[in-house]
Short mmCIF file of C-alpha atoms in Angstrom, two decimals:
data_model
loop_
_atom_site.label_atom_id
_atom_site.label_comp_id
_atom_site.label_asym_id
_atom_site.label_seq_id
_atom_site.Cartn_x
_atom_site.Cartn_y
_atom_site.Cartn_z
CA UNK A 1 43.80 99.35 126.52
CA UNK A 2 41.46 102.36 127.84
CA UNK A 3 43.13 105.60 127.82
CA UNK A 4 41.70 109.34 128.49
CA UNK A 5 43.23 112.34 127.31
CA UNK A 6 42.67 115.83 128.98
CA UNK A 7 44.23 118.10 126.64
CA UNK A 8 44.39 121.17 128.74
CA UNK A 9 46.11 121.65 131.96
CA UNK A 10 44.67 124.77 132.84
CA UNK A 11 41.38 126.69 131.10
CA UNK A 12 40.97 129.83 132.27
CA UNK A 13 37.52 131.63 132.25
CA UNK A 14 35.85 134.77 133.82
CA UNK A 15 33.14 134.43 136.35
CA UNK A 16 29.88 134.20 134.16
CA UNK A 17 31.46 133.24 131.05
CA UNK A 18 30.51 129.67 129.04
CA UNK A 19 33.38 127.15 130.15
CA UNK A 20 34.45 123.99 128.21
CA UNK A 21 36.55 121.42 129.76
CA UNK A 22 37.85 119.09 127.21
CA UNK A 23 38.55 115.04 127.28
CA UNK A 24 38.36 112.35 124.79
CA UNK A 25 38.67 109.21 125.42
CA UNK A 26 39.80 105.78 123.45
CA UNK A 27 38.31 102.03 124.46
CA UNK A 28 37.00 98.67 123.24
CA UNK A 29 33.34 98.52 122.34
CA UNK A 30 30.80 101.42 124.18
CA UNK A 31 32.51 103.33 126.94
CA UNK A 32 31.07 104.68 130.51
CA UNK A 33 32.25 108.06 130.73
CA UNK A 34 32.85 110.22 134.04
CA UNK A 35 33.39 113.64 135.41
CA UNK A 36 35.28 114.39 138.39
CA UNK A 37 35.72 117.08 140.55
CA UNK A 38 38.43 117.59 143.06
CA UNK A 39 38.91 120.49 145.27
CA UNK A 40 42.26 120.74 146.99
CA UNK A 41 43.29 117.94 149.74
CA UNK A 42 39.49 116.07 149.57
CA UNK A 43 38.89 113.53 148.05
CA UNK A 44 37.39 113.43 144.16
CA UNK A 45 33.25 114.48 143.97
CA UNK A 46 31.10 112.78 140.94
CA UNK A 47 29.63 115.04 138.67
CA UNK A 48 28.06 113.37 136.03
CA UNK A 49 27.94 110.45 134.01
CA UNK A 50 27.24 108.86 130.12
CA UNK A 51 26.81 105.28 129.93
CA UNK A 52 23.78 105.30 127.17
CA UNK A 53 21.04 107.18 125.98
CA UNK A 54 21.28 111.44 125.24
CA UNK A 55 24.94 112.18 124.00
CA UNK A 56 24.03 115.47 126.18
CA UNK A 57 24.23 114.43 129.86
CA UNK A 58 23.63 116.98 132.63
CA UNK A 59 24.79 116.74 135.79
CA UNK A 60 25.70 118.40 139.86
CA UNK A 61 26.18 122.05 139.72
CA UNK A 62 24.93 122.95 136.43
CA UNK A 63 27.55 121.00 134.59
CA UNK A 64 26.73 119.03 131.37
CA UNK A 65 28.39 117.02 128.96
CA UNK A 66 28.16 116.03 125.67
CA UNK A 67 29.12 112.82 124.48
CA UNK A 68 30.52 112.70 120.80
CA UNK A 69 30.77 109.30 119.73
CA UNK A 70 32.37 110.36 115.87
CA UNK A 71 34.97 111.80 117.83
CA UNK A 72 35.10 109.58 120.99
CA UNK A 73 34.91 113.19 122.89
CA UNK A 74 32.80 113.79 126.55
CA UNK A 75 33.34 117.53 126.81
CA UNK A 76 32.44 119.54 130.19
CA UNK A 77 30.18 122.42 129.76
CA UNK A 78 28.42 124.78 131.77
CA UNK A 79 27.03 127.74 130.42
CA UNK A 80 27.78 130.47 133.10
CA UNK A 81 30.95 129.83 135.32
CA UNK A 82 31.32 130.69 139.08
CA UNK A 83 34.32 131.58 140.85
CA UNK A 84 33.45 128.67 143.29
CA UNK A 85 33.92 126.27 140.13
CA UNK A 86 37.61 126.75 140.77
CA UNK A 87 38.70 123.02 141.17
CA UNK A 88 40.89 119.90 139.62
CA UNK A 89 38.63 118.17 137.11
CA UNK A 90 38.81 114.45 135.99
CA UNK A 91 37.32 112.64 133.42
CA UNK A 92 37.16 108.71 133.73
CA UNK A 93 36.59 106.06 131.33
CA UNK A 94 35.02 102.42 132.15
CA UNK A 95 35.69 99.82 129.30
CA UNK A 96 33.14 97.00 129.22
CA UNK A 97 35.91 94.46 128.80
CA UNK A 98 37.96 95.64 131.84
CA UNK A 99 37.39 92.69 133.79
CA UNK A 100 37.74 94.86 137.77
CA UNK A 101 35.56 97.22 135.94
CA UNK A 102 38.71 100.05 137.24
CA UNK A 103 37.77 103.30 135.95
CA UNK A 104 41.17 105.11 134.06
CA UNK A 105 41.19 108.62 134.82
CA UNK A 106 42.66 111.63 132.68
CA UNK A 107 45.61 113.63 134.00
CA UNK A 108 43.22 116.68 134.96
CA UNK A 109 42.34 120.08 134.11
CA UNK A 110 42.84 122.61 136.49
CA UNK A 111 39.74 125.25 135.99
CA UNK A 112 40.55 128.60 137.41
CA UNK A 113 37.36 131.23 137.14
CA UNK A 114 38.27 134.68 137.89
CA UNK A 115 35.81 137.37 139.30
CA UNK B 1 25.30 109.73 146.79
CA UNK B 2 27.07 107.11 148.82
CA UNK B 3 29.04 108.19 151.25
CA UNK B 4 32.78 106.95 152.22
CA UNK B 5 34.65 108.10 155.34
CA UNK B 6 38.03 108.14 155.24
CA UNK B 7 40.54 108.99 157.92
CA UNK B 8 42.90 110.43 158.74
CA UNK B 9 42.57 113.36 156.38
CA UNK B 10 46.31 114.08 157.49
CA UNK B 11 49.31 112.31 158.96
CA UNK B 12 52.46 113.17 159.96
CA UNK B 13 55.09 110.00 160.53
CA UNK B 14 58.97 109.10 161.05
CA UNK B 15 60.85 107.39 158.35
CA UNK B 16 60.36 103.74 159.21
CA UNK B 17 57.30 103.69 161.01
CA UNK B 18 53.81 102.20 159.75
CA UNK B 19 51.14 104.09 159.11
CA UNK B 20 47.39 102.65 158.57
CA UNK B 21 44.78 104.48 156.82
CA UNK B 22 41.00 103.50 157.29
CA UNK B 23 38.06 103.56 154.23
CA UNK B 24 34.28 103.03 155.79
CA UNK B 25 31.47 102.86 153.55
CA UNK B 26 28.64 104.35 155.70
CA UNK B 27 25.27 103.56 153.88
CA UNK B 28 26.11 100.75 151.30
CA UNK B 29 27.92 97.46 151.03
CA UNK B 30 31.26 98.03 148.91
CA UNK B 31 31.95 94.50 147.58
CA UNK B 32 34.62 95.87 145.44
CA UNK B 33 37.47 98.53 146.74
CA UNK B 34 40.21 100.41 144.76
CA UNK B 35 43.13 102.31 146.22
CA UNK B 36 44.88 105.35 144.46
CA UNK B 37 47.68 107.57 144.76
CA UNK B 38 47.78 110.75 144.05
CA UNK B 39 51.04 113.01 143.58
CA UNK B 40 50.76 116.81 142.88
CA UNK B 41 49.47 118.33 140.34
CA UNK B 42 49.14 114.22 138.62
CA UNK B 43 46.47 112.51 138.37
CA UNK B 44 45.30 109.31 140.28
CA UNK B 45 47.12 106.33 139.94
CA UNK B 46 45.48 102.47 141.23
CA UNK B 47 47.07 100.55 143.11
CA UNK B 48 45.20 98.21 144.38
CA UNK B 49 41.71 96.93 143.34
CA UNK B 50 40.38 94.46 145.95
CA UNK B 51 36.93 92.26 146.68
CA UNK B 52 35.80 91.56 150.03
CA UNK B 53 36.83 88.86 151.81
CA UNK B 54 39.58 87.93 148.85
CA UNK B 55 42.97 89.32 148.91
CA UNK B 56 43.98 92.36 147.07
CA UNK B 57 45.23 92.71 143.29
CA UNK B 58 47.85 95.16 142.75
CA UNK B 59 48.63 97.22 139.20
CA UNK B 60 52.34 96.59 137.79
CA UNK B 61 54.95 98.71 139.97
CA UNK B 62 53.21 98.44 143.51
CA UNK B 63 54.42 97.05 146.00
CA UNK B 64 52.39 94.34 147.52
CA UNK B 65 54.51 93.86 150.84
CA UNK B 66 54.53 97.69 151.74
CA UNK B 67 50.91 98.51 150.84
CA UNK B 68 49.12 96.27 152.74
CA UNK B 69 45.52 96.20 152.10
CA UNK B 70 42.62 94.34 154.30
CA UNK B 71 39.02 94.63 152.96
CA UNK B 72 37.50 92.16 155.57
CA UNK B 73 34.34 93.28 155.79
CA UNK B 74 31.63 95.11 153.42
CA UNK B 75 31.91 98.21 155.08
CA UNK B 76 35.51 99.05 156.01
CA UNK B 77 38.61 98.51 154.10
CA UNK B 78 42.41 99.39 155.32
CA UNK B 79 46.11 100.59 153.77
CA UNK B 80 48.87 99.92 155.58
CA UNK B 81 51.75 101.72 154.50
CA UNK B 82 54.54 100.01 156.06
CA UNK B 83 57.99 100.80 156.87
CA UNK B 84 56.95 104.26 155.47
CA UNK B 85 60.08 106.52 153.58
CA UNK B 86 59.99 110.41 152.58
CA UNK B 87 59.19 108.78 148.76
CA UNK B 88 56.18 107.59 150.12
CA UNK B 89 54.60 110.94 150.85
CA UNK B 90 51.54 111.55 148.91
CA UNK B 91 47.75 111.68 148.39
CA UNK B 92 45.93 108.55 149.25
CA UNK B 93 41.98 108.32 148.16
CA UNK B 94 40.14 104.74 148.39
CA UNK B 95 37.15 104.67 146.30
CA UNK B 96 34.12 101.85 146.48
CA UNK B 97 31.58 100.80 143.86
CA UNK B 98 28.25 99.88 145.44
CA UNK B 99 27.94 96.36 145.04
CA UNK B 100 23.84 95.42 145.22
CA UNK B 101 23.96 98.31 142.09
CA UNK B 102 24.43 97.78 138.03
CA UNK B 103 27.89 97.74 136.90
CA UNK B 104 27.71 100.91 135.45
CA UNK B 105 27.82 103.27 138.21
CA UNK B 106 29.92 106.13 139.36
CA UNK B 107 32.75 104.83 142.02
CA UNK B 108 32.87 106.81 145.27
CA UNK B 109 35.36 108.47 146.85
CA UNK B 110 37.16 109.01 150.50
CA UNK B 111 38.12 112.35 151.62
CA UNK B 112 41.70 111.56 150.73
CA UNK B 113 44.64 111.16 153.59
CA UNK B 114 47.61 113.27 152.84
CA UNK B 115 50.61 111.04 154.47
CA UNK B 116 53.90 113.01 155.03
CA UNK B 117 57.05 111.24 156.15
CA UNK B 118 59.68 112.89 157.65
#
């Protein structure tokens, strides 16, 4: 079974400091990996995706992510944070096998960027 | 990226009533539909994962006969909550995956309906 662990509940980070947003994941052959962003009472907002190619992906809002296949990580980065980054953010895996293709989503980090 | 109106962002209802919550896919055909609930501060939990035109799978634990889904057509898809109770208060977000695309693309989502039952 496809599982995706978001270790942190919270990161905090100060408004134009590096953030890291951490997830790894666990699935049957090569995984599609996802970022999420949700900000409160809307619906969730795609940020970026791996699927092959680059282990560094970049994506909306001057997010990246690097995919670490040793150790099955897909860690959100962004190299200066806003205050208007302040959000609920998922990561989703896609297993090839899953026959619905259903994407299994972390429990979420909550980002909170101070000015 | 696709876009997916959902509505009503909120509702308010009595214990007992029915409340239906509409999913419209405005500039693509969504073949394929998921449903997910959402309680706070947790993350999002499928319960349904339907195709158009067949009827709706649920995951273990939902139940079929009080979350009614219809996904009749390629562009709109419904949840029915029915006989609604205080327990079912929560965070509803349907989600489509463009169909005419590869298999490997990002799912869209609604705006969410928060449902309250009182």
């Amino acid at each position: 079974a496809q599982s995706v662990a978001q270790p942190e509940d919270q990161v905090n980070v100060a408004e134009g400091n590096p953030l890291t947003v951490k997830c790894t994941y666990s699935v049957s052959g090569n995984p599609y990996l996802f970022w999420y962003v949700q900000y409160p009472n809307r619906g969730l907002q795609f940020l970026l995706k791996y699927i092959t190619g680059d282990n560094l992906v970049k994506g909306s809002y001057g997010f990246e992510a690097e995919f670490n296949k040793s150790q099955t990580s897909f860690h959100l980065k962004k190299p200066s944070a806003l205050v208007s980054d302040s959000a609920l953010y998922f990561c989703a895996v896609r297993g090839l096998n899953t026959g619905f293709q259903k994407l299994v989503f972390g429990t979420g980090t909550r980002l909170l960027v101070s000015p | 990226g696709a876009v997916v109106s959902q509505h009503p962002s909120r509702v308010i209802c009595k214990s007992g009533t029915s409340v239906k919550i509409e999913c419209r896919s405005l500039d693509f055909q969504a073949t394929t539909m998921f449903w997910y609930r959402q309680f706070p501060k947790q993350s999002l939990m499928l319960m349904a994962t339907s195709n158009e035109g067949s009827k709706a799978t649920y995951e273990q634990g939902v139940e079929k006969d009080k979350f009614l889904i219809n996904h009749a057509s390629l562009t709109l898809s419904t949840l029915t909550v029915t006989s609604a109770h205080p327990e079912d208060s929560s965070f509803y977000i349907c989600s489509y995956r463009d169909g005419a695309r590869e298999k490997n693309t990002e799912a869209f989502f609604g705006q969410g309906t928060r449902l309250t039952v009182v």
